Tab-separated table of C-alpha atoms in Angstrom:
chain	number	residue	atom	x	y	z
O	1	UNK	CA	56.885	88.290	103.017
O	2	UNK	CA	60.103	86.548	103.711
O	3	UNK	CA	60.434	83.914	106.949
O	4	UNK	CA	62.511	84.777	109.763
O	5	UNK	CA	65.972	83.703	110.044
O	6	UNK	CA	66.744	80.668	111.463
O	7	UNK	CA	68.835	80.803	114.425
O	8	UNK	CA	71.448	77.993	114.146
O	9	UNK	CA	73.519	76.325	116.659
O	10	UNK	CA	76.452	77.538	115.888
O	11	UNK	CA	75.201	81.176	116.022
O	12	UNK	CA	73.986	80.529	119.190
O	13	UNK	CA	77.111	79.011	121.497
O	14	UNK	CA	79.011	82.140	119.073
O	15	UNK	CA	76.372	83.889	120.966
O	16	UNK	CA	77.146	82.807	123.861
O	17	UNK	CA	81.278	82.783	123.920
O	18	UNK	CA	80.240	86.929	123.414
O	19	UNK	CA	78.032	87.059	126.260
O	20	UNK	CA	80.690	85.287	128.790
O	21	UNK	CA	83.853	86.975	126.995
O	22	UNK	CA	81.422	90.524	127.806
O	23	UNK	CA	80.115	89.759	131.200
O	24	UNK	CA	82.346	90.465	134.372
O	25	UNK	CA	81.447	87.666	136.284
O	26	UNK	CA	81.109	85.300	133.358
O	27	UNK	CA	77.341	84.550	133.961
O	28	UNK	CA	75.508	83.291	130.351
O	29	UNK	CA	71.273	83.006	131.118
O	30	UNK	CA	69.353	82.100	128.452
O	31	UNK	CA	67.788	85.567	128.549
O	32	UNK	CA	71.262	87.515	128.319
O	33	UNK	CA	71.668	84.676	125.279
O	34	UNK	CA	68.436	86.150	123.582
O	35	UNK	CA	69.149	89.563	123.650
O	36	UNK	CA	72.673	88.810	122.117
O	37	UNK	CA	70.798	86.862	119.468
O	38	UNK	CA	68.419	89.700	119.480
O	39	UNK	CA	65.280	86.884	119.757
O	40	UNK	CA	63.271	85.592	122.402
O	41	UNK	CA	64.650	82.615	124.195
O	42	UNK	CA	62.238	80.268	122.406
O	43	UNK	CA	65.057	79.136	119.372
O	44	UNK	CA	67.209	78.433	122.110
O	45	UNK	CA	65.468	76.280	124.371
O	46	UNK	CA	64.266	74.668	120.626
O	47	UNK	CA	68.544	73.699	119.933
O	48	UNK	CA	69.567	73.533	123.771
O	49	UNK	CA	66.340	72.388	125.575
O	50	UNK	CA	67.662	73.950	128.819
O	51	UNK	CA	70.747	75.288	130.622
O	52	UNK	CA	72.161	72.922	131.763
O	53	UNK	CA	72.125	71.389	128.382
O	54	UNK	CA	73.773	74.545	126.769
O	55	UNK	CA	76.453	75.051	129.126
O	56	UNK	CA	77.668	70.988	128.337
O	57	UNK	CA	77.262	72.145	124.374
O	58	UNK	CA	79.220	75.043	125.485
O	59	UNK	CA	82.121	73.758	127.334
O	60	UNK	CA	82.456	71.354	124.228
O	61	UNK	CA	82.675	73.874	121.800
O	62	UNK	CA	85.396	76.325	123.574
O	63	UNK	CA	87.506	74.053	124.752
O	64	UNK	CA	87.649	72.587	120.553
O	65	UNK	CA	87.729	76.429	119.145
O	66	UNK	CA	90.324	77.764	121.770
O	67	UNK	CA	92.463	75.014	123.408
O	68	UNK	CA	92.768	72.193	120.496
O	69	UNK	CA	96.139	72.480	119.429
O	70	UNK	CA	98.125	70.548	116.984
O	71	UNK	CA	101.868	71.011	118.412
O	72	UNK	CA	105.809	70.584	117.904
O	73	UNK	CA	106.513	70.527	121.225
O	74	UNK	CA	105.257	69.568	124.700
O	75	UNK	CA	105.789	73.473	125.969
O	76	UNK	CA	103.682	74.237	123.045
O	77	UNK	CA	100.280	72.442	124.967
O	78	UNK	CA	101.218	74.543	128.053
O	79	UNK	CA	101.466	77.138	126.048
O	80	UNK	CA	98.275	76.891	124.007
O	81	UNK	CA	96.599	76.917	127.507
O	82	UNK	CA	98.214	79.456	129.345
O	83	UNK	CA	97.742	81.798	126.190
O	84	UNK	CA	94.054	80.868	126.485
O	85	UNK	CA	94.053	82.098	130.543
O	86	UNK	CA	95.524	85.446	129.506
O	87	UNK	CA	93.812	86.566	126.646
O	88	UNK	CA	90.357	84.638	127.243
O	89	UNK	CA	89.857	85.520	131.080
O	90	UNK	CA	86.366	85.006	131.235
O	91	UNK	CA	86.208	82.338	129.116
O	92	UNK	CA	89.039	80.098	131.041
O	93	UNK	CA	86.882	80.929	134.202
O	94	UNK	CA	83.980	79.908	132.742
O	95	UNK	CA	85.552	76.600	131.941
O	96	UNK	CA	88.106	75.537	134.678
O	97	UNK	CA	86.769	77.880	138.001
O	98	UNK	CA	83.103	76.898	137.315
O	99	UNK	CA	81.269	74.630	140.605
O	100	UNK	CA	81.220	71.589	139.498
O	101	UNK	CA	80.102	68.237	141.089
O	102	UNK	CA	82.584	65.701	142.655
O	103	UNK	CA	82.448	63.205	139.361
O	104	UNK	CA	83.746	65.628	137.219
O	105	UNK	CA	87.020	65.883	135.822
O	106	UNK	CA	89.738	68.748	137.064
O	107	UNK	CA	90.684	69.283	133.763
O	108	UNK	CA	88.510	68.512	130.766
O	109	UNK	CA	91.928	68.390	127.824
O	110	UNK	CA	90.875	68.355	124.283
O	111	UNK	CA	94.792	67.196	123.398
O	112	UNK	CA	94.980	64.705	125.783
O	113	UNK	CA	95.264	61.885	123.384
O	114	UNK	CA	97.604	63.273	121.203
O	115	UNK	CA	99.970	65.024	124.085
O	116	UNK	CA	99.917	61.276	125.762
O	117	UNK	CA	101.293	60.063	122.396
O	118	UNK	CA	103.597	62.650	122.133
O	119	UNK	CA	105.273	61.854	125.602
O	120	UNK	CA	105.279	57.798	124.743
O	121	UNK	CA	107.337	58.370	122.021
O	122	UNK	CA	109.468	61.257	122.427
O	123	UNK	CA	110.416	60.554	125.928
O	124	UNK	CA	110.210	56.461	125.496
O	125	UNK	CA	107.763	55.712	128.111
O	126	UNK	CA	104.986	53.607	129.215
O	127	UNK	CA	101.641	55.226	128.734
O	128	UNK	CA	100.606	54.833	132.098
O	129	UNK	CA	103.901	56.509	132.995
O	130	UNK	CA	103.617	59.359	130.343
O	131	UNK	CA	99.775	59.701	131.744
O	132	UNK	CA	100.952	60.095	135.449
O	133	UNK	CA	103.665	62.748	134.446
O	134	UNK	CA	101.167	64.787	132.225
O	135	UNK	CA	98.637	65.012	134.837
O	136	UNK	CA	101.065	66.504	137.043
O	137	UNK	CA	101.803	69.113	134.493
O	138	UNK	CA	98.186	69.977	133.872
O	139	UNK	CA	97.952	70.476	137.471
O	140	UNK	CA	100.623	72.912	137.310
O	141	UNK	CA	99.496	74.127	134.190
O	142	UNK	CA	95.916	74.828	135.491
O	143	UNK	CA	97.267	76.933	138.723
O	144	UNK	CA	99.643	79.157	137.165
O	145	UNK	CA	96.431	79.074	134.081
O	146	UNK	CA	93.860	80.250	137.128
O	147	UNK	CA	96.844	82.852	138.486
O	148	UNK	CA	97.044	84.215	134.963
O	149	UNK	CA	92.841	84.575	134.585
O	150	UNK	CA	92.482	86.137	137.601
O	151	UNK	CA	94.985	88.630	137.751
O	152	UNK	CA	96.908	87.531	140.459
O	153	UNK	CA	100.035	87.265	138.475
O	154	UNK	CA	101.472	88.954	135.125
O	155	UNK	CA	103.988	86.822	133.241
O	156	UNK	CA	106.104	87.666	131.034
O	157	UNK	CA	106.904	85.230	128.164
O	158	UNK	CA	110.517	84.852	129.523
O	159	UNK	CA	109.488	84.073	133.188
O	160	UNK	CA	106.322	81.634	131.840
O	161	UNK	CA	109.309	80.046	129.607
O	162	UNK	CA	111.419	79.396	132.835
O	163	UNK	CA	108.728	78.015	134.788
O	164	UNK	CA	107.619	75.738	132.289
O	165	UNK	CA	111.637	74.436	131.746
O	166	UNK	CA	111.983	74.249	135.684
O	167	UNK	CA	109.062	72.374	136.165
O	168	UNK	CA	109.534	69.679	133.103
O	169	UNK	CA	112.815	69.367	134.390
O	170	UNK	CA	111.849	68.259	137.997
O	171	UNK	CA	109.278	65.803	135.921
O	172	UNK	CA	112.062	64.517	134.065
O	173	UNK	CA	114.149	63.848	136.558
O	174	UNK	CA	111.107	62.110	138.937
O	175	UNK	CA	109.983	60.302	135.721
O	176	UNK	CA	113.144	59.111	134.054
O	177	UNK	CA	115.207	58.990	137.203
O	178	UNK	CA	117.521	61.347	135.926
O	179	UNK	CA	120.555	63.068	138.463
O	180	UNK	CA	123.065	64.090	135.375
O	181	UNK	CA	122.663	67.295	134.052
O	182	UNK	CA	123.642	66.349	130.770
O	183	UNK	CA	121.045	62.989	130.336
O	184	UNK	CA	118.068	65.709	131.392
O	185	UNK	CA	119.733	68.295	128.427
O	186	UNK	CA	119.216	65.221	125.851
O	187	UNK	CA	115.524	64.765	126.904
O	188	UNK	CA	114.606	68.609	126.988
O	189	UNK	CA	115.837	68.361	123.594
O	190	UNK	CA	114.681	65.633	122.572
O	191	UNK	CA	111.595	67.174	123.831
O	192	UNK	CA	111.874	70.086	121.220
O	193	UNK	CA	111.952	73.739	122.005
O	194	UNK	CA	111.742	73.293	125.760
O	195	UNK	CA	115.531	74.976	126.480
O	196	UNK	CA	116.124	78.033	123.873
């Protein structure tokens, strides 16, 4: 008689991206888990030991399937995320409009690193600098992001294009203390992409 199939990791937080991507509030239980899995809960709390320990597996693993990004462009991060808020609704709620505790980070970015880099040496700024003005654009990001996921607001590509220009532009000219029209046209392009 042959021995039941192992249930691996991986199948399980697949599992579980179903279950929230399926559920209209977003809830994942371990038991909702097991009947994806069509098991008992038991090779779950074997990988996962309990929730709490799933959900932090979890977070981990969508935000590196869905959101890590290897890009041209700085619109192209934005992008990459607000893509994510309107085709994975439950998914960016589960991930950015969860409770969370007063340590935790707003915004948990899996390009951070390599976005940071990108600004240093595309815009010729100090990291700290480039750190400052990306955080304000992940703020941004995030509320038109949680507009998008909720349905509060429909963009269009053109209109999410525009706000994303208008935006980098009033960063530019805050960050590099820019007033001419035509010095914030050579760092959009320098930029890539940002203007089309």
């Amino acid at each position: 008689m042959p021995g039941k199939k192992r249930i691996l990791r991986d199948d399980i937080l697949d599992a579980a991206v179903r279950v929230i991507q399926q559920s209209d509030t977003g809830t994942l239980t371990m038991r909702t888990l097991a009947k994806e899995l069509g098991c008992s809960t038991q090779p779950i709390y074997y990988e996962f030991q309990n929730q709490e320990k799933l959900t932090e597996e979890l977070l981990l693993y969508i935000r590196h399937k869905y959101l890590k990004a290897r890009c041209s462009s700085y619109r192209d991060y934005a992008w990459v995320f607000l893509t994510f808020a309107e085709k994975e609704k439950q998914l960016f709620r589960f991930l950015y409009l969860r409770p969370r505790s007063a340590e935790s980070k707003l915004l948990e970015d899996e390009n951070q690193q390599q976005t940071i880099e990108f600004l240093v040496s595309t815009l010729e700024m100090e990291k700290q600098q480039a750190e400052e003005m990306h955080q304000r654009m992940q703020y941004y990001c995030y509320g038109l992001g949680t507009m998008i996921a909720t349905g509060y607001r429909r963009m269009s590509v053109h209109e999410i294009d525009k706000e994303l220009t208008d935006f980098f532009c009033i960063l530019l000219r805050s960050y590099k203390h820019l007033s001419d029209e035509a010095k914030i046209n050579y760092w959009l392009n320098r930029s890539r992409h940002l203007v089309e």
